[in-house]
Amino acid sequence: MGERRLFRIQRQELLMDEVRQRGAVRVRDLAVRFAVSELTIRRDIAELAAKNLLTKVHGGATQPSDLARPAPVRSRRPASPRFTIGMVVPSLDYYWPTVVSAARMAAAALGVHLQLRGSSYDSGEDRRQITRLIEARQVQGLLLAPTLDGEDVEGMAAWVGSLPVPVVLVEREIPRWTSTSRQIEWVRSDHALGLEMAVRHLHQIGHRRIGLVLSKGSPTSAYLATGWARACADLGLPGDLVLRESVALDVPGHREIIAGLLARCRASGTTALVVHSDPDTMSIAQFCAEHGVRIPQDLALVAYDDEVANLAEPALTAVRPPKAQVGRAAVEMMVARLAGGGRRPSQRLLVLPELMIRNSSAPPARSSG
Amino acid sequence: MGERRLFRIQRQELLMDEVRQRGAVRVRDLAVRFAVSELTIRRDIAELAAKNLLTKVHGGATQPSDLARPAPVRSRRPASPRFTIGMVVPSLDYYWPTVVSAARMAAAALGVHLQLRGSSYDSGEDRRQITRLIEARQVQGLLLAPTLDGEDVEGMAAWVGSLPVPVVLVEREIPRWTSTSRQIEWVRSDHALGLEMAVRHLHQIGHRRIGLVLSKGSPTSAYLATGWARACADLGLPGDLVLRESVALDVPGHREIIAGLLARCRASGTTALVVHSDPDTMSIAQFCAEHGVRIPQDLALVAYDDEVANLAEPALTAVRPPKAQVGRAAVEMMVARLAGGGRRPSQRLLVLPELMIRNSSAPPARSSG
DNA sequence: CAGACTTCGATCAAGGTCGATCACGAACGA
DNA sequence: TCGTTCGTGATCGACCTTGATCGAAGTCTG
């Protein structure tokens, strides 16, 4: 058939074709097919293997494979997988202490070390802290809660995805797709469902006009708004009673804001409020007490974020995000990844909040009709 | 199947594949499958174990695991009270064997008993099997994969939610809200993301018109369609090239359907297809081979569901749902719930598929002018 | 806890494969 | 035309891979 002997390049082209088609080639077969000596084929294979286009094996060649690579230089401590995990959280005095302490306990239980860095709700500071941890070369993995609210969300996401160590996001989620090949893992509370639980609870005990008070600028606000919209749509409630203002005691002018809020409630017949974060809820409760609005008879309250809700008077019904479980699960996920040898599929864990029913929620004083 | 003797690397590649997919392999089985002596398989396993790619056990090998190595601090659970967990799956010959066998292994590792029931893709049969398990009063928890496609989705969901034992759904998700107070947990593959991975892969290597072939009536179809829509929207691809037909070899008239499909591809300039389930993909590949359509030069193929994709010729690029991980995680989640004393927040776990890039996907032969 | 059974791995042996070396011929440029 | 360079081929000892054997070690069952 082959009247003219093929050029080396042509032979190699056909050889690669065969490899791609069948997954492997045999020196013997190719020597016959191309009517050249086996030595020539071997030389072709060696050449292609040097370019990493295929893997040379005894007797032939196969597709590029990592298995052929010489055993990874694993002369390091063979036993005692005492990993060190870095953790960067945006705050050390709100929300995160519970998460961190659970992470600490889980790390201790698993025999790994946890290195904590506080950051702020600022991408630049996040990057700085993360870079410091990486450059110290002490951490094998990172638990991160970066701020993804800024303008450069995509850039930050891509940067996080390109870090040289495995990453598990905590209470955060990379939006849409990241260009990195390995999808980033995360663990977070299902805040949207938590808010739905609050609304459903109020709906179930008879409330038909429910309002929502969101803190400004909190990363969880978006989830809460989503849950709010979903719950209102499902239950056929008006979804427009939303206030996006912080009303905690340390906010200047909070009394005026609350007064306005209560006026709106009266005007619209709103009998219940879901309020983001305990201090804001307690601020409202206190204002109500001072102005003769009875909790829960005149206004039912559900706090989102059960830090101190049980200390209020009356004790506040509250949605409790599963902070401890999130912290623990994040550490466990990271340890599983580090111990899994890089071949474990990524996971994404949603942990559901709990609804703690206390005394600030009760059926509305007079049912309509 | 045993055509010609494989090279060592190919054997090891397939062995690792099996380990990752099923969680474990047996020396005996592999020796038969590869038509080599058991000693050879043992040597392969020893070699891979030396690279920490798997863990050698008596009789075979498993995924790298800390359980088998000298546990540093990890003292076994103090005599877990030997729970019995029931598991009801809709099929025992497709997709589910891998999930079940991983669940079995996890159960064994945790010292609990797993009671399996096969059902069919039918709500009535599901209820019958579940009822039987409950009435026997032998199970403390249930892993369920009920069919939620019928008309009475709400009713089935509510019924599952009202069962007297904890439930973890496997590869299923209760749509929207259930009236039961405790939210049902689930573990499932992120099939939508898996499909996105396939589309993004094809897009990245240069394909601009991509088609989708969905099996009819599969519960995962909905997820795949979602991922398809998302990927097409994100990438600005036409999302209309969808065929909802089974084209496996055992479907009467599959040749005509495939012929029509290829005609449509030619007419629309489609250069790549994502196909649900391996057999359908292989059917298409075979038809192409018979009709001179070259894979991957003329048509790139990506299979969804990596059961036998690596046995095709050329080996099929495929998305592999993390079946084993789903099965294992479901058992672990249930045991955590049973051991947690009812006070543990519910969790919902998404496990990400892997994209196994083989030879059926390559850049299109000539880019459009 | 012991006996039956299976699995493991060290050793030796056989056969195929590799590559260093030397040698040859064709293509190429001055 | 000649010399150089490149691609190729023959040879053979070393090397790689696999298999058979069998005592040792592990696992299961009663």
GROMACS .gro file of C-alpha atoms in nm, chain A residues 14-203:
model
  190
   14LEU     CA    1  -0.099   0.885   1.252
   15LEU     CA    2   0.044   0.741   1.569
   16MET     CA    3  -0.120   1.012   1.777
   17ASP     CA    4  -0.444   0.953   1.591
   18GLU     CA    5  -0.429   0.591   1.687
   19VAL     CA    6  -0.355   0.677   2.048
   20ARG     CA    7  -0.648   0.912   2.063
   21GLN     CA    8  -0.876   0.666   1.895
   22ARG     CA    9  -0.784   0.350   2.078
   23GLY     CA   10  -0.621   0.484   2.390
   24ALA     CA   11  -0.296   0.297   2.332
   25VAL     CA   12  -0.063   0.170   2.064
   26ARG     CA   13   0.180  -0.118   2.043
   27VAL     CA   14   0.527  -0.084   1.904
   28ARG     CA   15   0.505  -0.412   1.726
   29ASP     CA   16   0.184  -0.332   1.543
   30LEU     CA   17   0.299   0.008   1.431
   31ALA     CA   18   0.628  -0.127   1.301
   32VAL     CA   19   0.436  -0.365   1.079
   33ARG     CA   20   0.182  -0.108   0.972
   34PHE     CA   21   0.436   0.156   0.878
   35ALA     CA   22   0.689  -0.096   0.749
   36VAL     CA   23   0.966   0.042   0.962
   37SER     CA   24   1.171  -0.111   1.236
   38GLU     CA   25   1.048  -0.122   1.590
   39LEU     CA   26   1.336   0.095   1.691
   40THR     CA   27   1.205   0.375   1.474
   41ILE     CA   28   0.865   0.355   1.633
   42ARG     CA   29   1.025   0.362   1.971
   43ARG     CA   30   1.211   0.674   1.877
   44ASP     CA   31   0.890   0.835   1.759
   45ILE     CA   32   0.723   0.748   2.084
   46ALA     CA   33   1.011   0.881   2.287
   47GLU     CA   34   0.992   1.206   2.097
   48LEU     CA   35   0.620   1.245   2.150
   49ALA     CA   36   0.651   1.145   2.512
   50ALA     CA   37   0.906   1.421   2.564
   51LYS     CA   38   0.637   1.666   2.456
   52ASN     CA   39   0.390   1.506   2.694
   53LEU     CA   40   0.164   1.414   2.409
   54LEU     CA   41   0.153   1.056   2.524
   55THR     CA   42   0.296   0.829   2.790
   56LYS     CA   43   0.559   0.578   2.698
   57VAL     CA   44   0.509   0.234   2.842
   58HIS     CA   45   0.681  -0.095   2.805
   59GLY     CA   46   0.569  -0.228   2.471
   60GLY     CA   47   0.404   0.080   2.334
   61ALA     CA   48   0.245   0.402   2.441
   62THR     CA   49  -0.081   0.524   2.593
   63GLN     CA   50  -0.257   0.849   2.636
   64PRO     CA   51  -0.091   1.091   2.872
   65SER     CA   52  -0.139   0.957   3.221
   66ASP     CA   53  -0.042   1.083   3.561
   67LEU     CA   54   0.009   0.733   3.686
   68ALA     CA   55   0.335   0.696   3.502
   69ARG     CA   56   0.481   0.988   3.686
   70PRO     CA   57   0.739   0.886   3.943
   71ALA     CA   58   0.590   0.857   4.286
   72PRO     CA   59   0.535   1.198   4.440
   73VAL     CA   60   0.822   1.287   4.663
   74ARG     CA   61   0.644   1.202   4.976
   75SER     CA   62   0.940   1.201   5.204
   76ARG     CA   63   0.761   1.434   5.437
   77ARG     CA   64   0.628   1.317   5.763
   78PRO     CA   65   0.470   0.992   5.651
   79ALA     CA   66   0.240   0.961   5.946
   80SER     CA   67   0.066   1.227   6.151
   81PRO     CA   68  -0.138   1.416   5.896
   82ARG     CA   69  -0.132   1.719   6.120
   83PHE     CA   70  -0.271   1.968   5.877
   84THR     CA   71  -0.285   2.335   5.942
   85ILE     CA   72  -0.593   2.512   5.813
   86GLY     CA   73  -0.619   2.886   5.780
   87MET     CA   74  -0.945   3.064   5.847
   88VAL     CA   75  -1.026   3.422   5.756
   89VAL     CA   76  -1.350   3.571   5.884
   90PRO     CA   77  -1.478   3.923   5.833
   91SER     CA   78  -1.557   3.995   6.195
   92LEU     CA   79  -1.456   3.872   6.535
   93ASP     CA   80  -1.730   4.024   6.743
   94TYR     CA   81  -2.050   3.961   6.554
   95TYR     CA   82  -2.193   3.635   6.427
   96TRP     CA   83  -1.854   3.477   6.368
   97PRO     CA   84  -1.738   3.391   6.720
   98THR     CA   85  -1.985   3.104   6.730
   99VAL     CA   86  -1.873   2.978   6.392
  100VAL     CA   87  -1.507   3.006   6.483
  101SER     CA   88  -1.539   2.836   6.816
  102ALA     CA   89  -1.720   2.542   6.661
  103ALA     CA   90  -1.452   2.524   6.395
  104ARG     CA   91  -1.187   2.526   6.668
  105MET     CA   92  -1.355   2.238   6.846
  106ALA     CA   93  -1.390   2.036   6.529
  107ALA     CA   94  -1.026   2.101   6.443
  108ALA     CA   95  -0.916   1.987   6.786
  109ALA     CA   96  -1.127   1.674   6.757
  110LEU     CA   97  -0.973   1.591   6.421
  111GLY     CA   98  -0.622   1.669   6.533
  112VAL     CA   99  -0.558   1.957   6.296
  113HIS     CA  100  -0.446   2.306   6.366
  114LEU     CA  101  -0.657   2.611   6.290
  115GLN     CA  102  -0.495   2.943   6.223
  116LEU     CA  103  -0.740   3.232   6.251
  117ARG     CA  104  -0.722   3.573   6.091
  118GLY     CA  105  -0.974   3.848   6.141
  119SER     CA  106  -1.051   4.068   5.846
  120SER     CA  107  -1.318   4.326   5.779
  121TYR     CA  108  -1.601   4.349   5.537
  122ASP     CA  109  -1.362   4.467   5.269
  123SER     CA  110  -1.216   4.279   4.975
  124GLY     CA  111  -0.877   4.445   4.998
  125GLU     CA  112  -0.830   4.347   5.358
  126ASP     CA  113  -0.947   3.996   5.276
  127ARG     CA  114  -0.685   3.964   5.007
  128ARG     CA  115  -0.417   4.095   5.236
  129GLN     CA  116  -0.496   3.848   5.512
  130ILE     CA  117  -0.527   3.556   5.274
  131THR     CA  118  -0.202   3.644   5.102
  132ARG     CA  119  -0.026   3.659   5.435
  133LEU     CA  120  -0.148   3.313   5.528
  134ILE     CA  121  -0.043   3.168   5.194
  135GLU     CA  122   0.295   3.329   5.188
  136ALA     CA  123   0.376   3.199   5.531
  137ARG     CA  124   0.342   2.856   5.369
  138GLN     CA  125   0.206   2.715   5.687
  139VAL     CA  126  -0.148   2.634   5.581
  140GLN     CA  127  -0.260   2.343   5.364
  141GLY     CA  128  -0.612   2.472   5.323
  142LEU     CA  129  -0.822   2.781   5.373
  143LEU     CA  130  -1.166   2.844   5.515
  144LEU     CA  131  -1.273   3.180   5.378
  145ALA     CA  132  -1.565   3.416   5.416
  146PRO     CA  133  -1.459   3.686   5.175
  147THR     CA  134  -1.668   3.991   5.106
  148LEU     CA  135  -1.818   3.947   4.764
  149ASP     CA  136  -2.036   4.254   4.763
  150GLY     CA  137  -1.802   4.502   4.597
  151GLU     CA  138  -1.780   4.585   4.233
  152ASP     CA  139  -1.514   4.332   4.145
  153VAL     CA  140  -1.706   4.020   4.243
  154GLU     CA  141  -1.588   3.828   3.940
  155GLY     CA  142  -1.228   3.923   4.000
  156MET     CA  143  -1.240   3.828   4.364
  157ALA     CA  144  -1.409   3.499   4.282
  158ALA     CA  145  -1.150   3.417   4.021
  159TRP     CA  146  -0.870   3.510   4.259
  160VAL     CA  147  -1.007   3.290   4.534
  161GLY     CA  148  -1.047   3.009   4.283
  162SER     CA  149  -0.687   3.037   4.175
  163LEU     CA  150  -0.531   3.010   4.518
  164PRO     CA  151  -0.269   2.738   4.546
  165VAL     CA  152  -0.440   2.556   4.831
  166PRO     CA  153  -0.789   2.408   4.859
  167VAL     CA  154  -1.056   2.652   4.968
  168VAL     CA  155  -1.387   2.603   5.145
  169LEU     CA  156  -1.609   2.908   5.158
  170VAL     CA  157  -1.796   2.962   5.482
  171GLU     CA  158  -2.134   3.133   5.467
  172ARG     CA  159  -2.045   3.245   5.118
  173GLU     CA  160  -2.110   3.116   4.772
  174ILE     CA  161  -1.930   3.186   4.448
  175PRO     CA  162  -2.194   3.327   4.219
  176ARG     CA  163  -2.238   3.141   3.894
  177TRP     CA  164  -1.936   2.996   3.729
  178THR     CA  165  -1.571   3.038   3.812
  179SER     CA  166  -1.308   2.989   3.552
  180THR     CA  167  -1.107   2.758   3.773
  181SER     CA  168  -1.139   2.398   3.680
  182ARG     CA  169  -1.212   2.271   4.024
  183GLN     CA  170  -1.534   2.402   4.157
  184ILE     CA  171  -1.505   2.567   4.492
  185GLU     CA  172  -1.670   2.405   4.788
  186TRP     CA  173  -1.881   2.587   5.038
  187VAL     CA  174  -2.079   2.547   5.355
  188ARG     CA  175  -2.347   2.793   5.439
  189SER     CA  176  -2.665   2.845   5.632
  190ASP     CA  177  -2.980   2.844   5.427
  191HIS     CA  178  -3.076   3.192   5.536
  192ALA     CA  179  -3.346   3.216   5.272
  193LEU     CA  180  -3.516   2.911   5.413
  194GLY     CA  181  -3.473   3.048   5.762
  195LEU     CA  182  -3.660   3.358   5.669
  196GLU     CA  183  -3.925   3.148   5.504
  197MET     CA  184  -3.962   2.956   5.829
  198ALA     CA  185  -4.024   3.279   6.014
  199VAL     CA  186  -4.283   3.400   5.766
  200ARG     CA  187  -4.456   3.062   5.751
  201HIS     CA  188  -4.469   3.050   6.128
  202LEU     CA  189  -4.636   3.390   6.145
  203HIS     CA  190  -4.870   3.300   5.863
   0.00000   0.00000   0.00000
